CSV table of C-alpha atoms and ligand atoms in Angstrom, one decimal:
chain,number,residue,atom,x,y,z
A,65,UNK,CA,-76.1,4.2,47.2
A,66,UNK,CA,-79.7,2.8,46.4
A,67,UNK,CA,-80.3,-0.4,44.7
A,68,UNK,CA,-81.3,1.4,41.2
A,69,UNK,CA,-78.2,3.1,41.2
A,70,UNK,CA,-76.1,0.2,41.7
A,71,UNK,CA,-77.7,-1.8,38.8
A,72,UNK,CA,-77.3,1.3,37.0
A,73,UNK,CA,-73.7,1.2,37.3
A,74,UNK,CA,-73.4,-2.6,36.9
A,75,UNK,CA,-75.0,-2.0,33.8
A,76,UNK,CA,-73.1,0.7,32.6
A,77,UNK,CA,-69.6,-1.1,33.5
A,78,UNK,CA,-71.0,-4.0,31.7
A,79,UNK,CA,-71.8,-1.8,28.6
A,80,UNK,CA,-68.6,0.1,28.6
A,81,UNK,CA,-66.5,-3.2,28.7
A,82,UNK,CA,-68.2,-4.7,25.7
A,83,UNK,CA,-67.4,-1.7,23.5
A,84,UNK,CA,-63.8,-2.7,24.2
A,85,UNK,CA,-64.4,-5.8,22.6
A,86,UNK,CA,-65.2,-4.6,19.2
A,87,UNK,CA,-62.7,-3.8,16.7
A,88,UNK,CA,-64.3,-2.2,13.4
A,89,UNK,CA,-65.0,1.3,13.5
A,90,UNK,CA,-68.4,1.1,11.8
A,91,UNK,CA,-70.0,-1.8,14.3
A,92,UNK,CA,-68.5,0.0,17.0
A,93,UNK,CA,-70.3,3.4,16.4
A,94,UNK,CA,-73.6,1.2,15.9
A,95,UNK,CA,-73.0,-0.4,19.2
A,96,UNK,CA,-72.0,2.8,21.2
A,97,UNK,CA,-75.2,4.4,20.0
A,98,UNK,CA,-77.3,1.4,20.7
A,99,UNK,CA,-75.7,1.0,24.0
A,100,UNK,CA,-76.1,4.7,24.7
A,101,UNK,CA,-79.7,5.1,23.8
A,102,UNK,CA,-80.9,2.3,25.6
A,103,UNK,CA,-79.2,3.3,28.6
A,104,UNK,CA,-80.5,6.7,28.7
A,105,UNK,CA,-84.0,5.6,26.6
A,106,UNK,CA,-83.9,8.0,23.8
A,107,UNK,CA,-85.7,7.9,20.4
A,108,UNK,CA,-82.6,8.7,18.4
A,109,UNK,CA,-78.7,9.7,18.2
A,110,UNK,CA,-75.8,10.5,16.0
A,111,UNK,CA,-72.0,10.3,16.2
A,112,UNK,CA,-69.7,12.8,14.5
A,113,UNK,CA,-66.1,12.1,14.2
A,114,UNK,CA,-63.8,15.1,14.4
A,115,UNK,CA,-61.5,15.5,11.1
A,116,UNK,CA,-59.1,18.5,11.0
A,117,UNK,CA,-61.4,21.5,11.3
A,118,UNK,CA,-64.4,19.7,10.9
A,119,UNK,CA,-67.2,17.4,12.2
A,120,UNK,CA,-68.0,14.4,9.9
A,121,UNK,CA,-71.6,13.2,10.9
A,122,UNK,CA,-70.6,9.4,10.8
A,123,UNK,CA,-73.4,7.5,11.9
A,124,UNK,CA,-76.9,7.9,13.1
A,125,UNK,CA,-80.1,5.8,14.5
A,126,UNK,CA,-83.6,7.0,14.6
A,127,UNK,CA,-86.3,4.8,16.0
A,128,UNK,CA,-89.3,6.9,14.8
A,129,UNK,CA,-87.8,7.2,11.3
A,130,UNK,CA,-86.8,3.4,11.4
A,131,UNK,CA,-90.7,2.6,12.4
A,132,UNK,CA,-91.6,4.1,8.9
A,133,UNK,CA,-89.5,1.2,7.1
A,134,UNK,CA,-89.2,-2.3,7.6
A,135,UNK,CA,-87.8,-3.4,11.0
A,136,UNK,CA,-84.8,-5.2,9.6
A,137,UNK,CA,-84.0,-2.6,6.8
A,138,UNK,CA,-81.1,0.0,7.8
A,139,UNK,CA,-81.8,3.6,7.9
A,140,UNK,CA,-80.7,5.5,4.9
A,141,UNK,CA,-78.7,8.6,5.8
A,142,UNK,CA,-75.8,10.6,4.2
A,143,UNK,CA,-72.5,11.7,5.6
A,144,UNK,CA,-72.0,15.4,5.9
A,145,UNK,CA,-69.5,17.6,7.5
A,146,UNK,CA,-70.2,20.5,9.8
A,147,UNK,CA,-67.6,23.0,10.5
A,148,UNK,CA,-66.6,23.4,14.2
A,149,UNK,CA,-68.0,26.7,15.2
A,150,UNK,CA,-71.0,27.8,17.4
A,151,UNK,CA,-73.7,27.2,14.6
A,152,UNK,CA,-74.4,24.0,15.7
A,153,UNK,CA,-74.7,22.2,18.8
A,154,UNK,CA,-72.1,19.6,18.0
A,155,UNK,CA,-69.7,22.5,16.8
A,156,UNK,CA,-70.1,24.5,19.9
A,157,UNK,CA,-69.6,21.3,22.1
A,158,UNK,CA,-66.4,20.2,20.4
A,159,UNK,CA,-65.2,23.9,20.9
A,160,UNK,CA,-66.1,24.0,24.7
A,161,UNK,CA,-65.4,20.5,25.5
A,162,UNK,CA,-68.2,20.2,28.1
A,163,UNK,CA,-71.5,18.4,28.1
A,164,UNK,CA,-74.5,20.1,26.8
A,165,UNK,CA,-78.0,19.1,28.0
A,166,UNK,CA,-80.7,21.0,26.1
A,167,UNK,CA,-84.4,20.4,27.3
A,168,UNK,CA,-85.9,22.0,24.2
A,169,UNK,CA,-84.0,23.0,21.2
A,170,UNK,CA,-87.3,24.3,19.8
A,171,UNK,CA,-87.3,27.0,22.3
A,172,UNK,CA,-83.6,28.3,23.0
A,173,UNK,CA,-83.3,31.5,24.9
A,174,UNK,CA,-82.1,34.4,23.0
A,175,UNK,CA,-78.8,34.4,24.5
A,176,UNK,CA,-77.4,31.4,24.3
A,177,UNK,CA,-73.7,31.3,22.5
A,178,UNK,CA,-74.6,28.5,20.4
A,179,UNK,CA,-77.6,27.8,17.6
A,180,UNK,CA,-79.4,24.6,16.6
A,181,UNK,CA,-79.3,24.0,13.0
A,182,UNK,CA,-82.6,22.6,12.0
A,183,UNK,CA,-81.8,21.8,8.3
A,184,UNK,CA,-81.0,18.0,9.6
A,185,UNK,CA,-84.6,17.7,10.8
A,186,UNK,CA,-86.2,19.3,7.8
A,187,UNK,CA,-84.3,17.1,5.2
A,188,UNK,CA,-85.7,13.9,7.5
A,189,UNK,CA,-88.8,15.1,8.2
A,190,UNK,CA,-87.9,14.7,12.4
A,191,UNK,CA,-88.6,17.1,14.9
A,192,UNK,CA,-85.8,17.2,17.5
A,193,UNK,CA,-86.6,18.3,21.1
A,194,UNK,CA,-84.3,17.3,23.8
A,195,UNK,CA,-80.7,17.0,23.0
A,196,UNK,CA,-77.7,15.5,25.2
A,197,UNK,CA,-74.3,16.3,23.4
A,198,UNK,CA,-71.6,14.7,24.8
A,199,UNK,CA,-67.8,15.3,23.8
A,200,UNK,CA,-65.9,12.1,23.0
A,201,UNK,CA,-62.5,12.9,24.5
A,202,UNK,CA,-59.3,10.7,24.4
A,203,UNK,CA,-57.1,10.1,27.1
A,204,UNK,CA,-55.2,13.2,26.5
A,205,UNK,CA,-58.4,15.2,26.5
A,206,UNK,CA,-58.6,16.2,23.0
A,207,UNK,CA,-62.3,15.9,21.4
A,208,UNK,CA,-62.2,13.3,18.9
A,209,UNK,CA,-65.8,13.2,18.4
A,210,UNK,CA,-69.5,14.2,19.3
A,211,UNK,CA,-72.3,11.8,20.8
A,212,UNK,CA,-75.5,13.3,20.4
A,213,UNK,CA,-78.5,11.8,22.2
A,214,UNK,CA,-81.9,13.1,21.0
A,215,UNK,CA,-85.4,13.5,22.4
A,216,UNK,CA,-85.3,11.4,25.6
A,217,UNK,CA,-88.4,9.7,26.2
A,218,UNK,CA,-90.3,8.8,29.6
A,219,UNK,CA,-92.5,5.2,29.9
A,220,UNK,CA,-95.2,6.5,27.8
A,221,UNK,CA,-92.7,7.7,25.1
A,222,UNK,CA,-93.8,11.3,25.5
A,223,UNK,CA,-90.7,13.2,24.7
A,224,UNK,CA,-88.9,14.5,27.9
A,225,UNK,CA,-85.7,16.4,29.2
A,226,UNK,CA,-82.8,14.3,29.9
A,227,UNK,CA,-82.3,13.4,33.4
A,228,UNK,CA,-79.1,15.4,34.5
A,229,UNK,CA,-78.5,13.0,37.6
A,230,UNK,CA,-77.6,10.3,34.6
A,231,UNK,CA,-74.9,12.7,33.2
A,232,UNK,CA,-72.0,11.7,35.1
A,233,UNK,CA,-73.1,7.7,33.8
A,234,UNK,CA,-73.1,9.0,30.5
A,235,UNK,CA,-70.0,11.0,30.6
A,236,UNK,CA,-68.2,7.7,31.9
A,237,UNK,CA,-69.9,5.8,29.0
A,238,UNK,CA,-68.6,8.4,26.5
A,239,UNK,CA,-64.9,8.0,27.6
A,240,UNK,CA,-64.9,4.5,27.2
A,241,UNK,CA,-66.6,4.9,23.6
A,242,UNK,CA,-63.9,7.7,22.8
A,243,UNK,CA,-60.9,5.2,23.9
A,244,UNK,CA,-62.5,2.4,21.9
A,245,UNK,CA,-63.1,4.7,18.8
A,246,UNK,CA,-59.7,6.2,18.8
A,247,UNK,CA,-58.5,2.6,18.7
A,248,UNK,CA,-60.7,1.8,15.8
A,249,UNK,CA,-59.9,4.7,14.0
A,250,UNK,CA,-56.4,3.8,14.4
A,251,UNK,CA,-56.7,0.3,12.9
A,252,UNK,CA,-58.8,1.7,10.4
A,253,UNK,CA,-56.1,4.3,8.9
A,254,UNK,CA,-53.2,1.5,9.4
A,255,UNK,CA,-55.8,-1.0,7.5
A,256,UNK,CA,-56.5,1.9,4.8
A,257,UNK,CA,-52.6,2.6,4.3
A,258,UNK,CA,-51.7,-0.6,4.0
A,259,UNK,CA,-54.7,-1.5,1.4
A,260,UNK,CA,-53.0,1.9,-0.2
A,261,UNK,CA,-49.5,1.0,-0.2
A,262,UNK,CA,-50.0,-2.6,-1.5
A,263,UNK,CA,-52.9,-3.2,-3.3
A,264,UNK,CA,-53.8,-0.3,-5.2
A,265,UNK,CA,-50.1,1.5,-5.3
A,266,UNK,CA,-52.2,4.4,-6.6
A,267,UNK,CA,-51.9,7.5,-4.6
A,268,UNK,CA,-55.1,8.9,-5.8
A,269,UNK,CA,-57.1,5.7,-4.5
A,270,UNK,CA,-59.2,6.7,-1.8
A,271,UNK,CA,-60.0,2.9,-0.1
A,272,UNK,CA,-63.7,3.9,-1.3
A,273,UNK,CA,-64.1,0.3,-3.1
A,274,UNK,CA,-62.5,-1.8,-0.3
A,275,UNK,CA,-65.3,0.4,2.1
A,276,UNK,CA,-67.9,-0.4,-0.2
A,277,UNK,CA,-67.2,-4.1,-0.7
A,278,UNK,CA,-67.1,-4.1,3.1
A,279,UNK,CA,-70.4,-2.0,3.7
A,280,UNK,CA,-72.4,-4.2,1.3
A,281,UNK,CA,-70.9,-7.5,2.9
A,282,UNK,CA,-71.9,-6.4,6.0
A,283,UNK,CA,-75.7,-5.8,5.1
A,284,UNK,CA,-76.0,-8.8,2.8
A,285,UNK,CA,-74.7,-10.9,6.1
A,286,UNK,CA,-77.2,-9.0,8.8
A,287,UNK,CA,-80.3,-9.7,6.3
A,288,UNK,CA,-79.2,-13.5,5.6
A,289,UNK,CA,-78.5,-13.9,9.5
A,290,UNK,CA,-81.7,-12.2,10.8
A,291,UNK,CA,-83.7,-14.7,7.9
A,292,UNK,CA,-81.9,-17.6,9.8
A,293,UNK,CA,-82.8,-16.4,13.1
A,294,UNK,CA,-79.2,-15.8,14.6
A,295,UNK,CA,-78.9,-14.3,17.7
A,296,UNK,CA,-77.9,-10.6,17.6
A,297,UNK,CA,-75.0,-11.1,19.6
A,298,UNK,CA,-73.6,-13.3,17.0
A,299,UNK,CA,-74.6,-11.2,14.3
A,300,UNK,CA,-72.4,-8.4,16.0
A,301,UNK,CA,-69.4,-10.5,16.6
A,302,UNK,CA,-69.8,-11.9,13.0
A,303,UNK,CA,-70.1,-8.1,11.7
A,304,UNK,CA,-66.9,-7.2,13.4
A,305,UNK,CA,-64.7,-9.9,11.9
A,306,UNK,CA,-66.5,-9.6,8.6
A,307,UNK,CA,-66.4,-5.8,7.9
A,308,UNK,CA,-62.4,-5.9,8.3
A,309,UNK,CA,-62.0,-8.8,6.4
A,310,UNK,CA,-64.0,-7.9,3.6
A,311,UNK,CA,-61.8,-4.6,3.4
A,312,UNK,CA,-58.7,-7.0,2.9
A,313,UNK,CA,-60.3,-9.2,0.1
A,314,UNK,CA,-57.6,-8.5,-2.5
A,315,UNK,CA,-54.8,-7.9,-0.3
A,316,UNK,CA,-53.0,-10.4,-2.3
A,317,UNK,CA,-52.8,-8.3,-5.2
A,318,UNK,CA,-50.2,-6.9,-3.7
A,319,UNK,CA,-47.9,-9.4,-5.1
A,320,UNK,CA,-49.2,-8.7,-8.8
A,321,UNK,CA,-47.3,-6.4,-11.2
A,322,UNK,CA,-48.6,-3.5,-11.8
A,323,UNK,CA,-48.2,-4.1,-15.6
A,324,UNK,CA,-51.0,-6.7,-15.0
A,325,UNK,CA,-52.9,-5.0,-12.1
A,326,UNK,CA,-53.4,-1.5,-14.2
A,327,UNK,CA,-53.4,-3.1,-17.7
A,328,UNK,CA,-56.3,-1.0,-19.4
A,329,UNK,CA,-57.6,-3.5,-21.4
A,330,UNK,CA,-58.1,-7.3,-21.4
A,331,UNK,CA,-55.9,-9.6,-19.9
A,332,UNK,CA,-54.4,-12.6,-21.7
A,333,UNK,CA,-54.9,-15.9,-20.5
A,334,UNK,CA,-51.5,-16.4,-18.6
A,335,UNK,CA,-52.0,-12.7,-17.4
A,336,UNK,CA,-55.1,-14.0,-16.0
A,337,UNK,CA,-53.9,-17.1,-14.9
A,338,UNK,CA,-51.3,-14.7,-12.4
A,339,UNK,CA,-53.8,-12.4,-11.7
A,340,UNK,CA,-55.9,-15.2,-10.2
A,341,UNK,CA,-53.1,-16.2,-7.7
A,342,UNK,CA,-54.0,-13.2,-6.0
A,343,UNK,CA,-56.2,-15.2,-3.8
A,344,UNK,CA,-53.5,-17.4,-3.0
A,345,UNK,CA,-50.9,-14.2,-2.1
A,346,UNK,CA,-53.6,-13.0,0.2
A,347,UNK,CA,-54.2,-16.2,2.2
A,348,UNK,CA,-50.3,-16.5,2.5
A,349,UNK,CA,-50.0,-13.1,4.0
A,350,UNK,CA,-52.4,-14.1,6.3
A,351,UNK,CA,-51.2,-17.3,7.5
A,352,UNK,CA,-50.8,-18.5,10.9
A,353,UNK,CA,-53.9,-16.2,11.9
A,354,UNK,CA,-53.7,-15.6,15.6
A,355,UNK,CA,-56.7,-13.7,16.0
A,356,UNK,CA,-60.2,-14.2,14.8
A,357,UNK,CA,-60.1,-11.0,12.3
A,358,UNK,CA,-56.8,-12.5,10.7
A,359,UNK,CA,-58.8,-15.7,10.3
A,360,UNK,CA,-61.8,-14.2,8.9
A,361,UNK,CA,-59.5,-12.3,6.4
A,362,UNK,CA,-57.9,-15.3,5.0
A,363,UNK,CA,-60.9,-17.0,4.5
A,364,UNK,CA,-62.3,-14.1,2.6
A,365,UNK,CA,-59.2,-13.6,0.6
A,366,UNK,CA,-59.1,-17.5,-0.2
A,367,UNK,CA,-62.3,-17.9,-1.2
A,368,UNK,CA,-63.9,-15.0,-2.5
A,369,UNK,CA,-63.7,-16.0,-6.2
A,370,UNK,CA,-65.0,-19.4,-5.7
A,371,UNK,CA,-68.5,-19.9,-7.3
A,372,UNK,CA,-71.4,-21.8,-5.8
A,373,UNK,CA,-71.7,-24.1,-9.0
A,374,UNK,CA,-68.0,-24.9,-8.6
A,375,UNK,CA,-66.3,-23.2,-11.5
A,376,UNK,CA,-64.5,-20.6,-9.7
A,377,UNK,CA,-60.9,-20.5,-8.4
A,378,UNK,CA,-58.6,-21.3,-6.3
A,379,UNK,CA,-60.2,-24.6,-5.4
A,380,UNK,CA,-59.1,-26.9,-2.7
A,381,UNK,CA,-55.4,-25.8,-2.6
A,382,UNK,CA,-53.0,-25.1,-0.1
A,383,UNK,CA,-51.9,-21.4,-0.1
A,384,UNK,CA,-48.4,-22.1,1.2
A,385,UNK,CA,-47.4,-25.1,-1.2
A,386,UNK,CA,-50.0,-24.2,-3.9
A,387,UNK,CA,-50.5,-27.9,-4.2
A,388,UNK,CA,-54.0,-29.2,-4.0
A,389,UNK,CA,-55.5,-30.5,-1.0
A,390,UNK,CA,-55.3,-34.5,-0.1
A,391,UNK,CA,-58.3,-35.8,-2.1
A,392,UNK,CA,-59.3,-32.9,-4.1
A,393,UNK,CA,-56.9,-33.4,-7.5
A,394,UNK,CA,-59.3,-33.0,-10.6
A,395,UNK,CA,-58.8,-35.3,-13.5
A,396,UNK,CA,-56.4,-32.5,-15.2
A,397,UNK,CA,-54.2,-32.6,-11.9
A,398,UNK,CA,-55.5,-29.3,-10.6
A,399,UNK,CA,-57.1,-28.5,-7.5
A,400,UNK,CA,-61.1,-29.0,-7.6
A,401,UNK,CA,-62.9,-25.9,-7.2
A,402,UNK,CA,-65.2,-25.2,-4.1
A,403,UNK,CA,-68.9,-25.3,-4.8
A,404,UNK,CA,-71.7,-24.7,-2.5
A,405,UNK,CA,-71.5,-25.1,1.2
A,406,UNK,CA,-67.8,-25.9,0.7
A,407,UNK,CA,-67.1,-22.2,0.4
A,408,UNK,CA,-67.4,-20.8,3.5
A,409,UNK,CA,-70.3,-18.1,4.1
A,410,UNK,CA,-68.0,-15.2,4.3
A,411,UNK,CA,-66.3,-16.0,0.9
A,412,UNK,CA,-69.9,-16.6,-0.8
A,413,UNK,CA,-71.2,-13.4,0.7
A,414,UNK,CA,-67.9,-11.1,-0.2
A,415,UNK,CA,-67.9,-12.8,-3.8
A,416,UNK,CA,-71.4,-11.2,-4.7
A,417,UNK,CA,-70.6,-7.8,-3.1
A,418,UNK,CA,-67.0,-7.8,-5.0
A,419,UNK,CA,-68.7,-8.4,-8.3
A,420,UNK,CA,-71.4,-5.9,-7.5
A,421,UNK,CA,-69.2,-3.4,-7.0
A,422,UNK,CA,-66.8,-4.1,-9.9
A,423,UNK,CA,-69.6,-4.0,-12.2
A,424,UNK,CA,-71.4,-0.8,-11.0
A,425,UNK,CA,-68.5,1.2,-10.9
A,426,UNK,CA,-65.4,2.1,-13.4
A,427,UNK,CA,-62.3,-0.1,-13.4
A,428,UNK,CA,-58.9,0.4,-15.2
A,429,UNK,CA,-60.1,-2.4,-17.8
A,430,UNK,CA,-64.0,-1.4,-18.0
A,431,UNK,CA,-66.7,1.2,-17.9
A,432,UNK,CA,-69.3,1.2,-15.1
A,433,UNK,CA,-72.4,-0.6,-16.1
A,434,UNK,CA,-76.0,0.6,-15.8
A,435,UNK,CA,-77.6,-0.6,-12.5
A,436,UNK,CA,-80.4,-2.5,-14.4
A,437,UNK,CA,-77.6,-4.4,-16.2
A,438,UNK,CA,-75.6,-5.0,-13.2
A,439,UNK,CA,-78.9,-6.7,-11.4
A,440,UNK,CA,-79.8,-8.4,-14.4
A,441,UNK,CA,-76.5,-10.0,-14.3
A,442,UNK,CA,-76.5,-10.7,-10.7
A,443,UNK,CA,-80.0,-12.4,-10.6
A,444,UNK,CA,-78.7,-14.4,-14.0
A,445,UNK,CA,-75.9,-15.9,-11.7
A,446,UNK,CA,-78.2,-17.0,-8.9
A,447,UNK,CA,-77.5,-20.3,-7.9
A,448,UNK,CA,-74.5,-20.5,-10.8
A,449,UNK,CA,-71.7,-17.9,-9.6
A,450,UNK,CA,-73.6,-17.3,-6.3
A,451,UNK,CA,-75.4,-18.5,-3.7
A,452,UNK,CA,-79.3,-18.2,-4.1
A,453,UNK,CA,-79.5,-17.4,-0.6
A,454,UNK,CA,-76.8,-14.8,-0.6
A,455,UNK,CA,-78.5,-13.4,-3.8
A,456,UNK,CA,-81.9,-13.0,-1.8
A,457,UNK,CA,-80.2,-11.2,0.8
A,458,UNK,CA,-78.7,-9.1,-1.5
A,459,UNK,CA,-82.0,-7.9,-3.1
A,460,UNK,CA,-83.7,-7.4,0.0
A,461,UNK,CA,-80.9,-4.8,1.1
A,462,UNK,CA,-80.6,-3.2,-2.3
A,463,UNK,CA,-81.8,0.1,-1.0
A,464,UNK,CA,-79.4,0.5,1.7
A,465,UNK,CA,-76.8,-1.1,-0.5
A,466,UNK,CA,-77.4,1.8,-2.8
A,467,UNK,CA,-76.8,4.1,-0.1
A,468,UNK,CA,-73.7,2.7,1.2
A,469,UNK,CA,-72.6,2.9,-2.7
A,470,UNK,CA,-73.3,6.6,-2.8
A,471,UNK,CA,-71.9,7.5,0.4
A,472,UNK,CA,-68.6,5.9,-0.6
A,473,UNK,CA,-68.3,7.1,-4.3
A,474,UNK,CA,-66.1,10.2,-4.0
A,475,UNK,CA,-63.1,11.2,-1.5
A,476,UNK,CA,-62.4,9.1,1.7
A,477,UNK,CA,-64.6,10.6,4.7
A,478,UNK,CA,-62.4,10.3,7.2
A,479,UNK,CA,-59.4,11.4,5.2
A,480,UNK,CA,-60.7,14.2,3.5
A,481,UNK,CA,-64.0,15.6,4.7
A,482,UNK,CA,-66.1,17.0,1.7
A,483,UNK,CA,-68.8,19.6,2.0
A,484,UNK,CA,-72.0,17.8,1.0
A,485,UNK,CA,-74.4,20.0,2.1
B,199,C2E,P1,-62.3,-6.9,-9.5
B,199,C2E,O1,-62.1,-5.8,-10.8
B,199,C2E,O2,-62.6,-6.3,-8.4
B,199,C2E,O3,-63.5,-8.0,-10.0
B,199,C2E,C1,-64.0,-8.5,-9.3
B,199,C2E,C2,-64.8,-9.5,-10.0
B,199,C2E,O4,-66.1,-9.1,-10.6
B,199,C2E,C3,-64.1,-10.5,-11.2
B,199,C2E,O5,-63.4,-11.7,-10.8
B,199,C2E,C4,-65.2,-11.1,-12.0
B,199,C2E,O6,-65.9,-12.0,-11.4
B,199,C2E,C5,-66.4,-9.9,-11.6
B,199,C2E,N1,-66.1,-8.9,-13.2
B,199,C2E,C6,-65.5,-7.9,-13.4
B,199,C2E,N2,-65.9,-7.1,-14.5
B,199,C2E,C7,-66.6,-8.2,-15.0
B,199,C2E,C8,-67.7,-8.2,-16.3
B,199,C2E,O7,-67.3,-7.4,-17.2
B,199,C2E,N3,-68.4,-9.3,-16.5
B,199,C2E,C9,-68.4,-10.0,-15.6
B,199,C2E,N4,-69.6,-10.9,-15.8
B,199,C2E,N5,-68.2,-10.3,-14.5
B,199,C2E,C10,-67.0,-9.2,-14.2
B,199,C2E,P2,-62.3,-12.2,-11.9
B,199,C2E,O8,-62.6,-12.2,-13.1
B,199,C2E,O9,-61.6,-13.2,-10.9
B,199,C2E,O10,-61.1,-11.2,-11.7
B,199,C2E,C11,-60.4,-10.6,-10.5
B,199,C2E,C12,-59.6,-9.6,-10.9
B,199,C2E,O11,-58.7,-9.9,-12.0
B,199,C2E,C13,-60.3,-8.1,-11.1
B,199,C2E,O12,-60.6,-7.9,-9.7
B,199,C2E,C14,-59.3,-7.2,-11.8
B,199,C2E,O13,-58.3,-7.1,-10.7
B,199,C2E,C15,-58.6,-8.4,-12.5
B,199,C2E,N6,-58.9,-8.5,-14.1
B,199,C2E,C16,-60.0,-9.3,-14.3
B,199,C2E,N7,-60.2,-9.1,-15.5
B,199,C2E,C17,-59.5,-8.0,-16.0
B,199,C2E,C18,-59.1,-7.5,-17.3
B,199,C2E,O14,-59.4,-7.9,-18.2
B,199,C2E,N8,-58.2,-6.6,-17.4
B,199,C2E,C19,-57.5,-6.3,-16.1
B,199,C2E,N9,-56.6,-5.3,-16.4
B,199,C2E,N10,-58.0,-6.8,-15.0
B,199,C2E,C20,-58.6,-8.2,-14.9
B,200,SIN,C1,-76.9,20.5,15.8
B,200,SIN,O1,-75.9,20.0,16.6
B,200,SIN,O2,-77.1,21.6,16.1
B,200,SIN,C2,-77.5,19.4,15.1
B,200,SIN,C3,-78.6,18.8,15.8
B,200,SIN,C4,-79.3,17.7,15.2
B,200,SIN,O3,-78.7,17.1,14.3
B,200,SIN,O4,-80.3,17.2,15.4
B,201,SIN,C1,-62.9,3.0,-6.5
B,201,SIN,O1,-63.9,2.8,-7.2
B,201,SIN,O2,-62.7,3.4,-5.5
B,201,SIN,C2,-61.6,2.1,-7.3
B,201,SIN,C3,-61.8,1.1,-7.9
B,201,SIN,C4,-60.9,0.2,-8.1
B,201,SIN,O3,-59.5,0.3,-8.3
B,201,SIN,O4,-60.8,-1.4,-8.1
B,202,FE,FE1,-60.4,-10.5,-5.7
B,203,FE,FE1,-62.3,-6.7,-5.4
C-alpha cells in the first residue's frame, strides 16, 4: 500500500470514529455529509432517510449554492419525499442496495433501468452531472437511507466523475454512517415518544413544536458562536447537546395537570404559579445528570424562562428542595431571579426560541400572531426579556429560522412522510 492510500485510510478511520461521537440526528447528518464531501472532494450532497415505502429528503449541502448566500448562512431547503422506485436514482439504489457511480446524469444511456429526476435541479437552479449514490445499510443489511454525493471536482474545481477506486472507502464510511444514523434515529424516536407521552399527552401532537424550538436554538447558537470566533469543533459539540436539550425544554410539563396545561383561556394567578414549576420539575427529572446531554437538558429546563433583566423565573433555587440557594433569598423570601450572564447561554438561547415559537404558532390559549407583530415584540424585549446578543443572532438567522418553521409546521416527517412535491 503506498503512502497516499495509507493516509487516506487513516483519515477515513478518523472520520468514521468521529461519527460515533455525535448523538443528535440533525447534527449527525450535517457531519456525515461534511466528512464524505471533504473525503471525495465534491460540490454537493444529500441524505435521504427511508421511512416505510418512501425516502425522505432529509438534509443537503451544496457549495455552489452556498456561495450565492452569505458564508455563515445556511442553505434554505425543503424536505420532500420520493417514492422508492426506479424513477429516481436514490429510489433505484434503495431497491438494489448497491452503490451506483454515474459519470454524467445528463447523458444517461437509453437502456439503464433507472432515471434521473431533474425536478430538484430545476427548482434550485443547479446542474447535477456526476453522482455517486451509496446505500446506508444497517448491520442487518437493510437500507436505512441513501447518501448521494454530487459533482466530484478536480483540483481546478472542474466537475469530473467520481473515482471508482475510492468506492470501497466510501462504502466503509457509509457503513459507519448508517450505524450512527440508526442509533441517532432510535434516540430521536424515544425522545419524541417520551415528549409525546409526558409533556403533551396529546395523540395528535407531532413533536413539531419541540423540533422547531430545537432548530431555532441551533441556528441562533451557531450565528452567535461564529461571531464570537468559537472553533468549529466546539460549535459542533455544543450543537449536538443543545439540540437534544432544547427538545426537552418543557419536559417538566409532564407534572402539570391537563386542566392547566390544556386550558383554552387565560390561567389564574395560582394556576400560573403552578405552571411556572415546570422548570423545576424538568430539572428534577434530569437530576444527577451523568452525560453532557443530561447536563445540558437540565440547564435548559431550569433556565429557559429566566429573563435577561432579572424578571423571569424560577431564579436561584434548588430544584430538589425548592429552597432559595444560599445567599440568593430576595426581600420577599423568594429566590432572586437570575439576570444577565447568570443565566447559562443555552437558557438564554432557548428562551428566545421558545417565545418566538409560542407567538408565531397557535396555542390552546392563543391564536398565532402576525410575523411583524412577533418580530416587533422580540425587538422590543431586546435587553429586557432577552439577551441583546441573542436577539441580534436571531435576526441575523431569520431567513433560515423561517425555513425551519415551514419545514416543521405539518406532520412529523420522520413518522409520517408527506407528499410535498
Ligand atoms: P408556551 O406556550 O411554550 O410559551 C412560552 C413563552 O412564550 C411564555 O412563557 C411567554 O414568555 C411567551 N408567550 C406566550 N404567549 C405570549 C403572549 O401572548 N405574549 C407574550 N408577550 N409572550 C407570550 P410563560 O409566560 O412563562 O408561560 C409558560 C407556559 O405556561 C407556556 O408555554 C404555556 O404552556 C403556559 N401558559 C402561559 N400562559 C398561559 C395561559 O394564559 N393559558 C394557558 N392555558 N397556558 C398558559
Ligand atoms: C435522483 O436520485 O434522481 C435525484 C438526484 C438529485 O437530487 O440530484
Ligand atoms: C405545535 O404547533 O406543534 C403545537 C404547539 C404546542 O402544543 O405547544
Ligand atoms: Fe417552558
Ligand atoms: Fe415551550
